[in-house]
Amino acid sequence: MLPYVLLLHGHTGSGPRHWQSWLAGELANSGGGVDVPQLTDPDRPDLEVWLAELRQHLGAAPAGGERVLLAHSAGAALWLHHAARLTGDHAELALRFDRVLLVSPLGPGFEHPDVHGFTPAPLDPAGVRRAASWTQLVVGDDDKACTIDDAVAMAAGLQVDLDVIPGGAHLNTDAGYGPWPAVLGWVRDKHTRMVTNR
């Protein structure tokens, strides 16, 4: 049985050829529950607006089964901000997910004129554990938005696993990441290693 999956896009959204769109289609065709929210104004994201929208989608996720979240780029940074703000209050248990995959999170030095407040993302290992039972990172070793050194430091700071894909760049459409069987494999089994789609 497939888990319920929530997909968080990054700056400018994902688009129809992005791996998130491919994954959503694969999950829907297999009878899995999937939520692919379009967050407000993806070309000029507002952290506080996105945080509020994220909480709404987390709260609306069905209870009872496994709940999995995959976030890309600014969406991964959004998740880290969310996790750092959790207090452990009993009411927040409804927002907790079972597994999270952070794909190409923005590095601390990332800057863009239309993206403010997302970086540097807080590295709060206790918050990450409050937000989800299992969290994992995957990055390309040549991602201009996050150097490999920053990715290694991020994984160490969060105390989570890291997969590195040679030549993966930002793991987006421009890098050739439309269909990506490994990410579907990870949804089914968290022990699936993230590998290139080529």
mmCIF file of C-alpha atoms in Angstrom:
data_model
loop_
_atom_site.group_PDB
_atom_site.id
_atom_site.type_symbol
_atom_site.label_atom_id
_atom_site.label_comp_id
_atom_site.label_asym_id
_atom_site.label_seq_id
_atom_site.Cartn_x
_atom_site.Cartn_y
_atom_site.Cartn_z
ATOM 1 C CA MET A 1 0.000 0.000 0.000
ATOM 2 C CA LEU A 2 1.375 3.398 -0.990
ATOM 3 C CA PRO A 3 1.647 6.134 1.625
ATOM 4 C CA TYR A 4 -0.069 9.495 1.372
ATOM 5 C CA VAL A 5 2.365 11.902 -0.302
ATOM 6 C CA LEU A 6 2.651 15.690 -0.077
ATOM 7 C CA LEU A 7 4.901 17.391 -2.652
ATOM 8 C CA LEU A 8 6.350 20.849 -2.029
ATOM 9 C CA HIS A 9 7.681 22.772 -5.008
ATOM 10 C CA GLY A 10 10.396 25.396 -4.917
ATOM 11 C CA HIS A 11 10.923 28.862 -6.377
ATOM 12 C CA THR A 12 8.976 29.289 -9.670
ATOM 13 C CA GLY A 13 7.100 26.008 -9.084
ATOM 14 C CA SER A 14 7.751 22.638 -10.685
ATOM 15 C CA GLY A 15 6.093 22.554 -14.092
ATOM 16 C CA PRO A 16 4.631 19.617 -16.039
ATOM 17 C CA ARG A 17 8.004 18.003 -16.927
ATOM 18 C CA HIS A 18 9.474 18.159 -13.396
ATOM 19 C CA TRP A 19 10.008 14.955 -11.408
ATOM 20 C CA GLN A 20 7.384 16.084 -8.904
ATOM 21 C CA SER A 21 4.733 16.174 -11.628
ATOM 22 C CA TRP A 22 5.904 12.787 -12.920
ATOM 23 C CA LEU A 23 5.815 11.344 -9.400
ATOM 24 C CA ALA A 24 2.343 12.727 -8.723
ATOM 25 C CA GLY A 25 1.098 11.029 -11.880
ATOM 26 C CA GLU A 26 2.744 7.728 -11.000
ATOM 27 C CA LEU A 27 1.243 7.781 -7.509
ATOM 28 C CA ALA A 28 -2.224 8.710 -8.753
ATOM 29 C CA ASN A 29 -2.111 5.960 -11.385
ATOM 30 C CA SER A 30 -1.187 3.466 -8.654
ATOM 31 C CA GLY A 31 -4.089 4.518 -6.467
ATOM 32 C CA GLY A 32 -1.997 6.468 -3.956
ATOM 33 C CA GLY A 33 -3.134 9.659 -2.270
ATOM 34 C CA VAL A 34 -1.113 12.697 -3.320
ATOM 35 C CA ASP A 35 -1.330 16.431 -2.646
ATOM 36 C CA VAL A 36 0.543 18.816 -4.965
ATOM 37 C CA PRO A 37 -0.279 22.303 -3.684
ATOM 38 C CA GLN A 38 0.484 25.378 -5.745
ATOM 39 C CA LEU A 39 1.884 27.734 -3.124
ATOM 40 C CA THR A 40 1.120 31.436 -3.472
ATOM 41 C CA ASP A 41 3.201 33.469 -5.944
ATOM 42 C CA PRO A 42 5.985 30.919 -6.560
ATOM 43 C CA ASP A 43 7.960 33.447 -8.620
ATOM 44 C CA ARG A 44 8.272 35.708 -5.564
ATOM 45 C CA PRO A 45 7.687 33.465 -2.550
ATOM 46 C CA ASP A 46 6.881 34.889 0.864
ATOM 47 C CA LEU A 47 8.170 32.664 3.665
ATOM 48 C CA GLU A 48 5.405 33.493 6.140
ATOM 49 C CA VAL A 49 2.663 32.942 3.564
ATOM 50 C CA TRP A 50 4.182 29.630 2.517
ATOM 51 C CA LEU A 51 4.580 28.519 6.140
ATOM 52 C CA ALA A 52 0.900 29.140 6.798
ATOM 53 C CA GLU A 53 -0.087 27.273 3.643
ATOM 54 C CA LEU A 54 2.210 24.376 4.515
ATOM 55 C CA ARG A 55 0.575 24.007 7.926
ATOM 56 C CA GLN A 56 -2.849 23.925 6.267
ATOM 57 C CA HIS A 57 -1.799 21.099 3.964
ATOM 58 C CA LEU A 58 -0.110 19.170 6.762
ATOM 59 C CA GLY A 59 -3.224 19.506 8.897
ATOM 60 C CA ALA A 60 -5.431 18.328 6.039
ATOM 61 C CA ALA A 61 -3.407 15.163 5.419
ATOM 62 C CA PRO A 62 -5.335 12.000 6.283
ATOM 63 C CA ALA A 63 -4.524 10.323 9.571
ATOM 64 C CA GLY A 64 -4.116 6.621 10.060
ATOM 65 C CA GLY A 65 -1.651 5.697 7.337
ATOM 66 C CA GLU A 66 1.938 6.551 6.542
ATOM 67 C CA ARG A 67 2.451 10.165 5.497
ATOM 68 C CA VAL A 68 5.413 11.150 3.326
ATOM 69 C CA LEU A 69 6.626 14.563 2.169
ATOM 70 C CA LEU A 70 9.055 15.367 -0.629
ATOM 71 C CA ALA A 71 10.260 18.951 -0.953
ATOM 72 C CA HIS A 72 12.443 20.521 -3.608
ATOM 73 C CA SER A 73 14.743 23.563 -3.392
ATOM 74 C CA ALA A 74 12.970 26.451 -1.622
ATOM 75 C CA GLY A 75 10.328 23.932 -0.560
ATOM 76 C CA ALA A 76 13.044 22.053 1.336
ATOM 77 C CA ALA A 77 14.142 25.300 3.001
ATOM 78 C CA LEU A 78 10.483 25.940 3.849
ATOM 79 C CA TRP A 79 10.305 22.586 5.620
ATOM 80 C CA LEU A 80 13.386 23.394 7.703
ATOM 81 C CA HIS A 81 11.854 26.705 8.794
ATOM 82 C CA HIS A 82 8.637 24.888 9.682
ATOM 83 C CA ALA A 83 10.489 22.251 11.692
ATOM 84 C CA ALA A 84 12.484 24.852 13.617
ATOM 85 C CA ARG A 85 9.275 26.603 14.714
ATOM 86 C CA LEU A 86 7.637 23.504 16.162
ATOM 87 C CA THR A 87 7.407 23.630 19.930
ATOM 88 C CA GLY A 88 6.360 20.084 20.663
ATOM 89 C CA ASP A 89 2.869 21.225 21.631
ATOM 90 C CA HIS A 90 0.349 18.374 21.606
ATOM 91 C CA ALA A 91 -1.731 20.088 18.903
ATOM 92 C CA GLU A 92 1.271 19.966 16.560
ATOM 93 C CA LEU A 93 1.252 16.166 16.541
ATOM 94 C CA ALA A 94 -1.385 16.353 13.802
ATOM 95 C CA LEU A 95 1.207 18.061 11.595
ATOM 96 C CA ARG A 96 3.832 15.361 12.047
ATOM 97 C CA PHE A 97 4.800 13.260 9.027
ATOM 98 C CA ASP A 98 6.468 9.872 8.951
ATOM 99 C CA ARG A 99 9.119 10.506 6.304
ATOM 100 C CA VAL A 100 10.608 13.527 4.564
ATOM 101 C CA LEU A 101 12.948 13.734 1.578
ATOM 102 C CA LEU A 102 14.604 17.116 1.091
ATOM 103 C CA VAL A 103 15.776 17.383 -2.521
ATOM 104 C CA SER A 104 18.346 20.037 -3.461
ATOM 105 C CA PRO A 105 17.796 22.312 -0.455
ATOM 106 C CA LEU A 106 19.051 25.854 -0.866
ATOM 107 C CA GLY A 107 22.495 26.388 0.609
ATOM 108 C CA PRO A 108 23.165 29.096 3.202
ATOM 109 C CA GLY A 109 24.842 31.308 0.605
ATOM 110 C CA PHE A 110 22.010 31.118 -1.937
ATOM 111 C CA GLU A 111 20.757 34.532 -3.038
ATOM 112 C CA HIS A 112 18.094 35.534 -5.543
ATOM 113 C CA PRO A 113 16.412 38.934 -5.913
ATOM 114 C CA ASP A 114 12.930 37.374 -5.676
ATOM 115 C CA VAL A 115 13.629 34.953 -2.816
ATOM 116 C CA HIS A 116 14.011 36.483 0.651
ATOM 117 C CA GLY A 117 14.097 34.935 4.103
ATOM 118 C CA PHE A 118 14.425 31.304 3.039
ATOM 119 C CA THR A 119 18.192 31.178 3.525
ATOM 120 C CA PRO A 120 20.046 30.429 5.568
ATOM 121 C CA ALA A 121 17.556 27.787 6.641
ATOM 122 C CA PRO A 122 17.711 26.841 10.338
ATOM 123 C CA LEU A 123 19.458 23.569 11.127
ATOM 124 C CA ASP A 124 17.479 22.342 14.127
ATOM 125 C CA PRO A 125 17.883 18.568 14.538
ATOM 126 C CA ALA A 126 15.397 18.407 17.413
ATOM 127 C CA GLY A 127 12.838 20.313 15.347
ATOM 128 C CA VAL A 128 13.403 18.027 12.375
ATOM 129 C CA ARG A 129 12.759 15.012 14.621
ATOM 130 C CA ARG A 130 9.582 16.649 15.944
ATOM 131 C CA ALA A 131 8.416 17.293 12.382
ATOM 132 C CA ALA A 132 9.025 13.771 11.034
ATOM 133 C CA SER A 133 10.225 10.355 12.139
ATOM 134 C CA TRP A 134 12.734 10.103 9.279
ATOM 135 C CA THR A 135 14.394 12.841 7.241
ATOM 136 C CA GLN A 136 16.876 12.453 4.413
ATOM 137 C CA LEU A 137 18.683 14.801 2.007
ATOM 138 C CA VAL A 138 19.618 14.251 -1.617
ATOM 139 C CA VAL A 139 21.751 16.679 -3.641
ATOM 140 C CA GLY A 140 23.695 16.872 -6.858
ATOM 141 C CA ASP A 141 27.446 17.243 -6.384
ATOM 142 C CA ASP A 142 27.485 20.213 -8.782
ATOM 143 C CA ASP A 143 24.417 22.142 -7.605
ATOM 144 C CA LYS A 144 24.967 25.890 -7.938
ATOM 145 C CA ALA A 145 22.288 26.531 -5.298
ATOM 146 C CA CYS A 146 24.065 24.418 -2.652
ATOM 147 C CA THR A 147 27.714 23.370 -2.698
ATOM 148 C CA ILE A 148 28.605 19.838 -1.710
ATOM 149 C CA ASP A 149 30.411 21.179 1.369
ATOM 150 C CA ASP A 150 27.256 23.035 2.415
ATOM 151 C CA ALA A 151 25.150 19.936 1.810
ATOM 152 C CA VAL A 152 27.467 17.795 3.945
ATOM 153 C CA ALA A 153 27.396 20.410 6.709
ATOM 154 C CA MET A 154 23.611 20.614 6.490
ATOM 155 C CA ALA A 155 23.197 16.844 6.812
ATOM 156 C CA ALA A 156 25.637 16.764 9.734
ATOM 157 C CA GLY A 157 23.900 19.667 11.444
ATOM 158 C CA LEU A 158 20.505 18.016 11.063
ATOM 159 C CA GLN A 159 21.888 14.555 11.898
ATOM 160 C CA VAL A 160 20.275 12.975 8.839
ATOM 161 C CA ASP A 161 21.368 10.812 5.909
ATOM 162 C CA LEU A 162 22.671 12.358 2.704
ATOM 163 C CA ASP A 163 22.729 10.917 -0.812
ATOM 164 C CA VAL A 164 24.923 12.673 -3.390
ATOM 165 C CA ILE A 165 24.244 12.267 -7.102
ATOM 166 C CA PRO A 166 27.229 12.918 -9.393
ATOM 167 C CA GLY A 167 26.299 15.441 -12.061
ATOM 168 C CA GLY A 168 22.800 15.858 -10.658
ATOM 169 C CA ALA A 169 22.994 19.664 -10.535
ATOM 170 C CA HIS A 170 19.759 21.049 -8.990
ATOM 171 C CA LEU A 171 17.828 17.806 -9.618
ATOM 172 C CA ASN A 172 15.228 19.652 -11.641
ATOM 173 C CA THR A 173 13.876 19.700 -15.182
ATOM 174 C CA ASP A 174 16.931 21.516 -16.550
ATOM 175 C CA ALA A 175 19.121 18.735 -15.128
ATOM 176 C CA GLY A 176 16.981 16.069 -16.792
ATOM 177 C CA TYR A 177 14.945 15.060 -13.762
ATOM 178 C CA GLY A 178 11.501 14.361 -15.129
ATOM 179 C CA PRO A 179 10.909 10.610 -14.753
ATOM 180 C CA TRP A 180 12.981 9.503 -11.744
ATOM 181 C CA PRO A 181 12.317 5.894 -10.736
ATOM 182 C CA ALA A 182 14.482 6.088 -7.616
ATOM 183 C CA VAL A 183 12.279 8.744 -6.047
ATOM 184 C CA LEU A 184 9.221 6.540 -6.561
ATOM 185 C CA GLY A 185 11.225 3.703 -5.045
ATOM 186 C CA TRP A 186 11.979 5.888 -2.016
ATOM 187 C CA VAL A 187 8.296 6.628 -1.528
ATOM 188 C CA ARG A 188 7.745 2.883 -1.327
ATOM 189 C CA ASP A 189 10.829 2.176 0.807
ATOM 190 C CA LYS A 190 12.934 4.732 2.683
ATOM 191 C CA HIS A 191 16.017 2.536 2.291
ATOM 192 C CA THR A 192 16.047 3.082 -1.475
ATOM 193 C CA ARG A 193 19.203 4.979 -2.358
ATOM 194 C CA MET A 194 18.765 8.047 -4.467
ATOM 195 C CA VAL A 195 20.499 7.543 -7.798
ATOM 196 C CA THR A 196 20.713 9.330 -11.118
ATOM 197 C CA ASN A 197 17.849 8.927 -13.557
ATOM 198 C CA ARG A 198 20.244 8.259 -16.414
#
